[in-house]
Coordinates of C-alpha atoms and ligand atoms in Angstrom, one line a residue:
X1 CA 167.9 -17.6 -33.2
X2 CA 166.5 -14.2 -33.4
X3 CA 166.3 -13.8 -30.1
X4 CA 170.1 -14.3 -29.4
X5 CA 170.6 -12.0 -31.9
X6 CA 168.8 -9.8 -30.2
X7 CA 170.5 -10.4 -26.8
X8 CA 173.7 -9.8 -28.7
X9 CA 172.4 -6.7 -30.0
X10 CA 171.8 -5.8 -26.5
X11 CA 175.1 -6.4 -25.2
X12 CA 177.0 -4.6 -28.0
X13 CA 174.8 -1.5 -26.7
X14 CA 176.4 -2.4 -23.5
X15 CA 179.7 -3.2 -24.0
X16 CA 179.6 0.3 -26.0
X17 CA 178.6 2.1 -23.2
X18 CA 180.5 0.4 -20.7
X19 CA 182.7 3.1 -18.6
X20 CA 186.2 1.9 -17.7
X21 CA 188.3 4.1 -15.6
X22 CA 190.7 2.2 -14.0
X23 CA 192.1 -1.3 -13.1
X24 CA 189.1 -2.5 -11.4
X25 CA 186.7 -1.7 -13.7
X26 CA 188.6 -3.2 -16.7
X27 CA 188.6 -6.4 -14.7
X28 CA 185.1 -6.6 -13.7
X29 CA 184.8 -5.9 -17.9
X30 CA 186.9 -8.7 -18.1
X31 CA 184.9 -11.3 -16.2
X32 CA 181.7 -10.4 -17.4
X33 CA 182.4 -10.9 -21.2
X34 CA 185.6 -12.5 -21.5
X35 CA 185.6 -14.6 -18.6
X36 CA 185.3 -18.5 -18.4
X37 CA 182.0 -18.2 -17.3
X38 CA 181.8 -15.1 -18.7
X39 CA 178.5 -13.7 -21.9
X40 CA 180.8 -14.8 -24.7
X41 CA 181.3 -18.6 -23.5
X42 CA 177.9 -18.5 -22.3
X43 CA 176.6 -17.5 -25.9
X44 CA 178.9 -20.2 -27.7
X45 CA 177.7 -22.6 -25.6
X46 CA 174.1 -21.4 -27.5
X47 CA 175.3 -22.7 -30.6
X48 CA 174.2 -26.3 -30.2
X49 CA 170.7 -24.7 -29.9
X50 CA 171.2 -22.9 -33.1
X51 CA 169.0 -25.0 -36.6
X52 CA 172.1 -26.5 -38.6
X53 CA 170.8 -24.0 -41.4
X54 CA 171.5 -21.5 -39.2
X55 CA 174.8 -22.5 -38.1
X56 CA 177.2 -20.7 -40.3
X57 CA 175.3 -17.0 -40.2
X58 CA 175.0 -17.4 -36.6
X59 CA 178.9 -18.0 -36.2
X60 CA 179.4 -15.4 -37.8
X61 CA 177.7 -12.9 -36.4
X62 CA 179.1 -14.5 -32.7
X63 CA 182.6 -14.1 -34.1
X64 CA 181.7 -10.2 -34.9
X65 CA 180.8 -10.0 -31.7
X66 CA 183.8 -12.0 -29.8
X67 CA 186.3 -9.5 -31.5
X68 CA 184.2 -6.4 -30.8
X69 CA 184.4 -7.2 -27.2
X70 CA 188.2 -8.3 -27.3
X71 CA 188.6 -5.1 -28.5
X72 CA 187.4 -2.6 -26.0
X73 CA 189.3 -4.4 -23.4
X74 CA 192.6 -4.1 -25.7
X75 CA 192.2 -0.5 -25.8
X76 CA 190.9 0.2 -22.7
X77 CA 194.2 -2.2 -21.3
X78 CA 196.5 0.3 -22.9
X79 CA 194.6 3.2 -21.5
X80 CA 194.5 2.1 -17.8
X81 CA 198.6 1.1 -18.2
X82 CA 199.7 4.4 -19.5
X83 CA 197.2 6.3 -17.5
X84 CA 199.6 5.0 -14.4
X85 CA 196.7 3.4 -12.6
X86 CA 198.6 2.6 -9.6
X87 CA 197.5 -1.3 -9.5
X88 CA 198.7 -2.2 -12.9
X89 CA 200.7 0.8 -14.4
X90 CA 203.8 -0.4 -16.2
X91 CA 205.1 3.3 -17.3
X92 CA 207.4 4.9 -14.0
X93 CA 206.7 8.8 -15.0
X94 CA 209.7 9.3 -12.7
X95 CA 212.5 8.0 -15.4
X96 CA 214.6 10.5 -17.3
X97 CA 213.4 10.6 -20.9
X98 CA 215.1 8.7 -24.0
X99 CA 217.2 10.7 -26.2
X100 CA 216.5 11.4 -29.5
X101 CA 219.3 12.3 -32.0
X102 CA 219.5 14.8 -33.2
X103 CA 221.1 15.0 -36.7
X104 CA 223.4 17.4 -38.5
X105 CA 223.6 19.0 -41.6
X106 CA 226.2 17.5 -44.2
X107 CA 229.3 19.4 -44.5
X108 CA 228.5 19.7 -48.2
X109 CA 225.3 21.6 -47.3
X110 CA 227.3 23.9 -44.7
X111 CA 229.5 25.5 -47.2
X112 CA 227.2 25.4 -50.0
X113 CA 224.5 27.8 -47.5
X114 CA 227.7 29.5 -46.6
X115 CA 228.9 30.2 -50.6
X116 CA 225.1 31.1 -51.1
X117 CA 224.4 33.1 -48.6
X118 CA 227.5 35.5 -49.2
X119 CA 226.4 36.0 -52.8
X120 CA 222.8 36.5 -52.0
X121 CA 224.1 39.9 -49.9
X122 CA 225.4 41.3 -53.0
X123 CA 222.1 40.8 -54.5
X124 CA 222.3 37.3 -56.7
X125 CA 218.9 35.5 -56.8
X126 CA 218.7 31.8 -56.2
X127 CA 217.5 29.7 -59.2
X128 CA 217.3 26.2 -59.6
X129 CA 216.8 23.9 -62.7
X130 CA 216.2 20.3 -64.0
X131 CA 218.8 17.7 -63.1
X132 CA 218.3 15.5 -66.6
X133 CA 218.7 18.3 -69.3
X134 CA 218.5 18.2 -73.3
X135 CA 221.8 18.8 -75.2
X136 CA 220.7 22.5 -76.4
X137 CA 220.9 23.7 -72.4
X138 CA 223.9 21.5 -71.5
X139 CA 225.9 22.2 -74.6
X140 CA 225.0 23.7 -77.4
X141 CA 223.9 26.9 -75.9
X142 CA 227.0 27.3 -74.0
X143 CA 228.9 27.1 -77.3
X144 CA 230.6 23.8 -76.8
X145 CA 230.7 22.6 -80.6
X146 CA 229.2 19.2 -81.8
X147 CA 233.1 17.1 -81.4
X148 CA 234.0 18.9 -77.8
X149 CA 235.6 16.1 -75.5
X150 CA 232.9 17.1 -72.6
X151 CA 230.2 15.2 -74.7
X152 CA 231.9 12.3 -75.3
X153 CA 229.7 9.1 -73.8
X154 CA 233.1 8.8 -71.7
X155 CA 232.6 12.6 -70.2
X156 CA 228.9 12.7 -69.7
X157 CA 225.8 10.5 -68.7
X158 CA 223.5 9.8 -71.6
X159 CA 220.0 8.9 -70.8
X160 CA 219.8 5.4 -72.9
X161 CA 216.1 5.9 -73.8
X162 CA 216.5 9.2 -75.3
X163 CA 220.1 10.1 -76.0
X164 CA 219.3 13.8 -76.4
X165 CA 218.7 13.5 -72.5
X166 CA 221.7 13.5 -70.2
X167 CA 222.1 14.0 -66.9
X168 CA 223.7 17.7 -66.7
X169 CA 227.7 18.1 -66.4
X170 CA 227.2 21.8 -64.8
X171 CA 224.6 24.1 -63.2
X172 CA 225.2 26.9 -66.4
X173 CA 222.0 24.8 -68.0
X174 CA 220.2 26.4 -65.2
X175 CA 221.8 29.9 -66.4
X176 CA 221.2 29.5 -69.6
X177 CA 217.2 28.4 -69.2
X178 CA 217.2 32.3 -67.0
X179 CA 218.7 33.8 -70.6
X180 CA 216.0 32.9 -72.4
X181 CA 213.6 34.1 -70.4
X182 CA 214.6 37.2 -71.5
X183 CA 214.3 39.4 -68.4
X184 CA 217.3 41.3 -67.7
X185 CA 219.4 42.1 -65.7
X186 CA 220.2 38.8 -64.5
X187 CA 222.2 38.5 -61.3
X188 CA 221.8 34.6 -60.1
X189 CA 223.6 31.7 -58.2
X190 CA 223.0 28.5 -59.3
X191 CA 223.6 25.6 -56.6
X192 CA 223.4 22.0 -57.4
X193 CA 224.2 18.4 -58.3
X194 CA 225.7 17.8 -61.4
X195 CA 227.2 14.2 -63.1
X196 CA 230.0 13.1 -64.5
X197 CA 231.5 9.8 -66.1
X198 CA 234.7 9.5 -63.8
X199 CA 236.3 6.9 -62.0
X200 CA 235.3 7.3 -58.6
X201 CA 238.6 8.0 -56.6
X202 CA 240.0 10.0 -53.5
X203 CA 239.6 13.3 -56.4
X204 CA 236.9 12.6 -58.5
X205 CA 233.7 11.9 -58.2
X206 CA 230.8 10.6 -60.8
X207 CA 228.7 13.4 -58.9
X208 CA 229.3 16.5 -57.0
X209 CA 228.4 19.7 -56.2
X210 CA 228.5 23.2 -57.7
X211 CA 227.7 26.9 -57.4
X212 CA 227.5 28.8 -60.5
X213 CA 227.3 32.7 -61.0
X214 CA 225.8 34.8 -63.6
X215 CA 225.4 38.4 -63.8
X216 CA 224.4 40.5 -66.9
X217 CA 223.7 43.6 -67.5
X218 CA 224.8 47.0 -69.7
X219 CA 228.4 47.7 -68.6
X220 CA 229.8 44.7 -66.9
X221 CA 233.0 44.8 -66.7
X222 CA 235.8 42.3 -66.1
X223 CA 236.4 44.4 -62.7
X224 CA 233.1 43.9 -61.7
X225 CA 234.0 40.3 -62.3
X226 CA 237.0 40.6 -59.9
X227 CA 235.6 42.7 -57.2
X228 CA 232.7 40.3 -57.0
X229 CA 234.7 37.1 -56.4
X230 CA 237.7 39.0 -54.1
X231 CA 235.0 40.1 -51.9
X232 CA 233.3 36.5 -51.7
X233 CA 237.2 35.1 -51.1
X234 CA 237.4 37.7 -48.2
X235 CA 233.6 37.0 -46.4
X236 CA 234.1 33.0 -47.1
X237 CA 238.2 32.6 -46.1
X238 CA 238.5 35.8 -44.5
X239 CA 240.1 38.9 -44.5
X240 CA 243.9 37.7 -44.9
X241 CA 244.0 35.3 -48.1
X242 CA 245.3 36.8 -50.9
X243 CA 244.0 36.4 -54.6
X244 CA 245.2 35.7 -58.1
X245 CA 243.9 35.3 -61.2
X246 CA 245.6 33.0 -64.3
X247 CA 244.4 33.3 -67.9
X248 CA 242.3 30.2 -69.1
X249 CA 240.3 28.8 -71.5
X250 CA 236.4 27.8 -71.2
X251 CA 234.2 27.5 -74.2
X252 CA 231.2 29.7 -72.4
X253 CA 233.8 32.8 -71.6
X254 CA 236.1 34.9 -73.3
X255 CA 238.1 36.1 -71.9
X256 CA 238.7 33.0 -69.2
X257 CA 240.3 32.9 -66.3
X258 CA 241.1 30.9 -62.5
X259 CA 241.2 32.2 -59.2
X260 CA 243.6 31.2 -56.6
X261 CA 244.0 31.6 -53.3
X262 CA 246.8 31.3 -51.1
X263 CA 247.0 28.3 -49.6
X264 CA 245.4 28.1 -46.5
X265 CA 247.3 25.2 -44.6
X266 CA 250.6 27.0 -45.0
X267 CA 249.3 30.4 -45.5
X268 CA 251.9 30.2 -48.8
X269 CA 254.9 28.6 -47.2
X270 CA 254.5 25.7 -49.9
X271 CA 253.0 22.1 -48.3
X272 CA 251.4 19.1 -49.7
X273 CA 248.1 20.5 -49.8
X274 CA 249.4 23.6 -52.2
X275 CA 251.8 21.0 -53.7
X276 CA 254.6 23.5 -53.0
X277 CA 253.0 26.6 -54.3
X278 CA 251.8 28.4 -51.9
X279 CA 248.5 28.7 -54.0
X280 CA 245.3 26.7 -54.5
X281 CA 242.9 26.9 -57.0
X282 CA 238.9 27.4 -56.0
X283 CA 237.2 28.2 -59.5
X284 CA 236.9 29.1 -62.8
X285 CA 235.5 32.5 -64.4
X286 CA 235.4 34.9 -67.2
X287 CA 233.2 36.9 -69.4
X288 CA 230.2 35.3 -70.6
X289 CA 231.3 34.9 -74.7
X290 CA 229.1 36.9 -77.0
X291 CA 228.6 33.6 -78.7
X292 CA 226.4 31.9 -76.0
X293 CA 224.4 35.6 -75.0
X294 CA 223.2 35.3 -78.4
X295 CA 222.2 31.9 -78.6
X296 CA 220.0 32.5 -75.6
X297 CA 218.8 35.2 -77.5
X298 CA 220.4 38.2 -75.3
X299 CA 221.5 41.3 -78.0
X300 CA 225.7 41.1 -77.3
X301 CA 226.0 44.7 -78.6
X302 CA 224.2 46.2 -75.5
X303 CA 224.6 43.8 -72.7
X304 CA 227.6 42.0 -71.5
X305 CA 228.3 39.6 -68.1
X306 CA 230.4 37.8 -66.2
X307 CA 230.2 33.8 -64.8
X308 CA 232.2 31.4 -62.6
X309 CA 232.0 27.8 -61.3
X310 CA 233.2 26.1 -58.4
X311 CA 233.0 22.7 -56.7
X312 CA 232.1 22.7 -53.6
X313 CA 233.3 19.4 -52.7
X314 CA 236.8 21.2 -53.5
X315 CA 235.9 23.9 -51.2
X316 CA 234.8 21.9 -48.4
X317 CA 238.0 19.9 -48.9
X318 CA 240.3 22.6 -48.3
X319 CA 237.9 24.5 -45.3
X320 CA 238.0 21.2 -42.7
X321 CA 240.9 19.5 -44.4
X322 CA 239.3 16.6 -45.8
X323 CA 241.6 14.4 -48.1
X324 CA 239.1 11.9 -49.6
X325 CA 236.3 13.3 -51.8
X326 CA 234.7 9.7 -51.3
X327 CA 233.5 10.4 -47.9
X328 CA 230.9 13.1 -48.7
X329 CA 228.8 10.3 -50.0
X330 CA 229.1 7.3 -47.9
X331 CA 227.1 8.5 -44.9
X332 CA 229.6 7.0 -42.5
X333 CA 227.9 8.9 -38.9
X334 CA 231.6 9.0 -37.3
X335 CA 232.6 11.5 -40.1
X336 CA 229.3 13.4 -40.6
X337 CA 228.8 14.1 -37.1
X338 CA 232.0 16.1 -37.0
X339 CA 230.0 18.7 -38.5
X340 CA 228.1 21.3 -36.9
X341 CA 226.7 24.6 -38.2
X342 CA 223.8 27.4 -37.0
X343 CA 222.3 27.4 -40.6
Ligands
2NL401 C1 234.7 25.5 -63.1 C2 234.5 26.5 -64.2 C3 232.9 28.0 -65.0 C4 231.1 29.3 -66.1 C5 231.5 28.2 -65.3 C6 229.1 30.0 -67.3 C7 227.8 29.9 -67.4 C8 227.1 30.5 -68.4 C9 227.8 31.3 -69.3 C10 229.2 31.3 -69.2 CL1 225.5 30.3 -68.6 N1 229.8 30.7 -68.2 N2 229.8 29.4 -66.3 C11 232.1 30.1 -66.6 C12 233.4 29.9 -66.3 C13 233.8 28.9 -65.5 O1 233.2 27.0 -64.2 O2 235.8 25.1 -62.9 N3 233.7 25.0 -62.5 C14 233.8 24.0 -61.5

């Protein structure tokens, strides 16, 4: 038995240095170790000379072997194929190529680069934050007191584990975690996913996205304020849509207000989309309340600022006319491949 274990020795050697360059060669391989008359049958045929003690180590070691030697030839097959040896290549180099898809970006992600990337050339910073947040950043900080509606289990997704976790309802948490920081001025846009409890329906969503804005510093001003979002109106819907603003009422801002535009489908005619008004609304806005600048422990006395919010499902709506907020997250292909951008 030693001696075949020798000769087997011997033949892995060989089998490892075996050169195979083509179709012939690989057969000739072939015959010599795989064959019907070939060193593998040759050496099971050995096994009735092998002691019966001996029986089960030798097998194994000739089954080693077998599956060493099956698998040059499997690899070296491959080779030769895609080599295009011209006896047995199966690969015509001559065909045109498959295509590959090539994907697009979401029209979600279009406008929100677009929305970002007008803000960043007035000089707002991108920051980013935590999508499960603690009821200080979400709330509490943004001065929306203990019984407000917005933290009713109804409004807002509690973490069950740990119901000071939630997942957050806007991107100020974001904001308010660059407050604390404490370096000022602050001048950032805050995209993102934020959650909801809502039905889902053609108009509301249980997630979406939004871009928030904040920018404090001594001396801003609600002008600054207005200046900041006309000019964003103009570079995002251009230099045509007119702008007004309507006195509102957010917890985070005082004063609060909404910005309209006209309406772009019927440039203020009055259609469905403007429900007869000739304006739509795009966001909300106002001066950040003294209230929450304090909490996050900015002194109110020397610094004020200015913040908005928008969707940008909303805004993606009204650019390509889409009429059911539902589709932004079904990944149907026929309605995301409508979309094309360079960014
Ligand atoms: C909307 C309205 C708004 C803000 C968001 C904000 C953030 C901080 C402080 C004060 Cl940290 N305000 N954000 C202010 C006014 C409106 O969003 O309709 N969003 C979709």
């Amino acid at each position: 038995m030693d001696q075949l274990i020798e000769k087997i020795k011997q033949y892995k050697e060989e089998i490892d240095a075996a050169v195979i360059d083509g179709a012939a060669s690989l057969e000739e391989y072939r015959i010599k170790f795989l064959g019907t008359k070939g060193i593998l049958k040759g050496l099971f045929g050995e096994m009735k000379s092998v002691a019966n003690e001996n029986k089960k180590e030798f097998g194994q070691i000739l089954n080693d072997f077998k599956q060493h030697a099956e698998a040059k030839y499997e690899q070296f097959k491959e080779l030769t194929s895609v080599n295009g040896d011209s006896a047995t290549s199966s690969l015509d180099l001559t065909l045109p190529g498959d295509d590959i898809p090539v994907g697009t970006h979401h029209p979600i992600s279009i406008v929100r680069n677009e929305i970002v990337s007008i803000f960043q050339r007035l000089g707002f910073a991108i920051a980013e934050g935590p999508e499960i947040e603690d009821d200080m950043h979400n709330f509490t900080a943004l001065n929306l007191p203990e019984n407000h509606p917005a933290r009713d289990m109804q409004d807002t997704f509690y973490i069950s584990q740990n119901p000071d976790w939630l997942l957050r309802t806007h991107t100020s948490s974001v904001q308010v975690r660059e407050m604390e920081k404490g370096k000022l001025p602050i001048r950032i846009i805050c995209p993102g996913r934020v959650y909801r409890n809502e039905t889902i329906s053609a108009r509301a969503h249980c997630f979406f996205q939004q871009v928030e804005g904040l920018y404090i510093d001594e001396n801003v001003s609600f002008a600054d304020l207005k200046q900041t979002l006309y000019f964003f109106v103009q570079e995002m819907f251009g230099k045509n849509v007119k702008v007004r603003f309507r006195p509102s009422y957010f917890p985070f801002t005082e004063p609060s207000a909404e910005m309209d535009i006209s309406c772009l489908i019927c440039g203020g005619k009055g259609c469905n989309v403007c429900k007869h008004t000739g304006w739509v609304e795009i966001l909300g806005c106002g001066m950040v309340h003294p209230k929450v600048l304090e909490n996050c422990g900015i002194d109110s006395n020397k610094y004020t600022g200015f913040a908005f919010g928008m969707g940008i499902e909303r805004i993606t709506m009204l650019k390509y006319q889409i009429k059911d907020l539902r589709l932004f997250s079904e990944n149907d292909v026929r309605f995301l491949k409508q979309f094309t951008s360079a960014t």
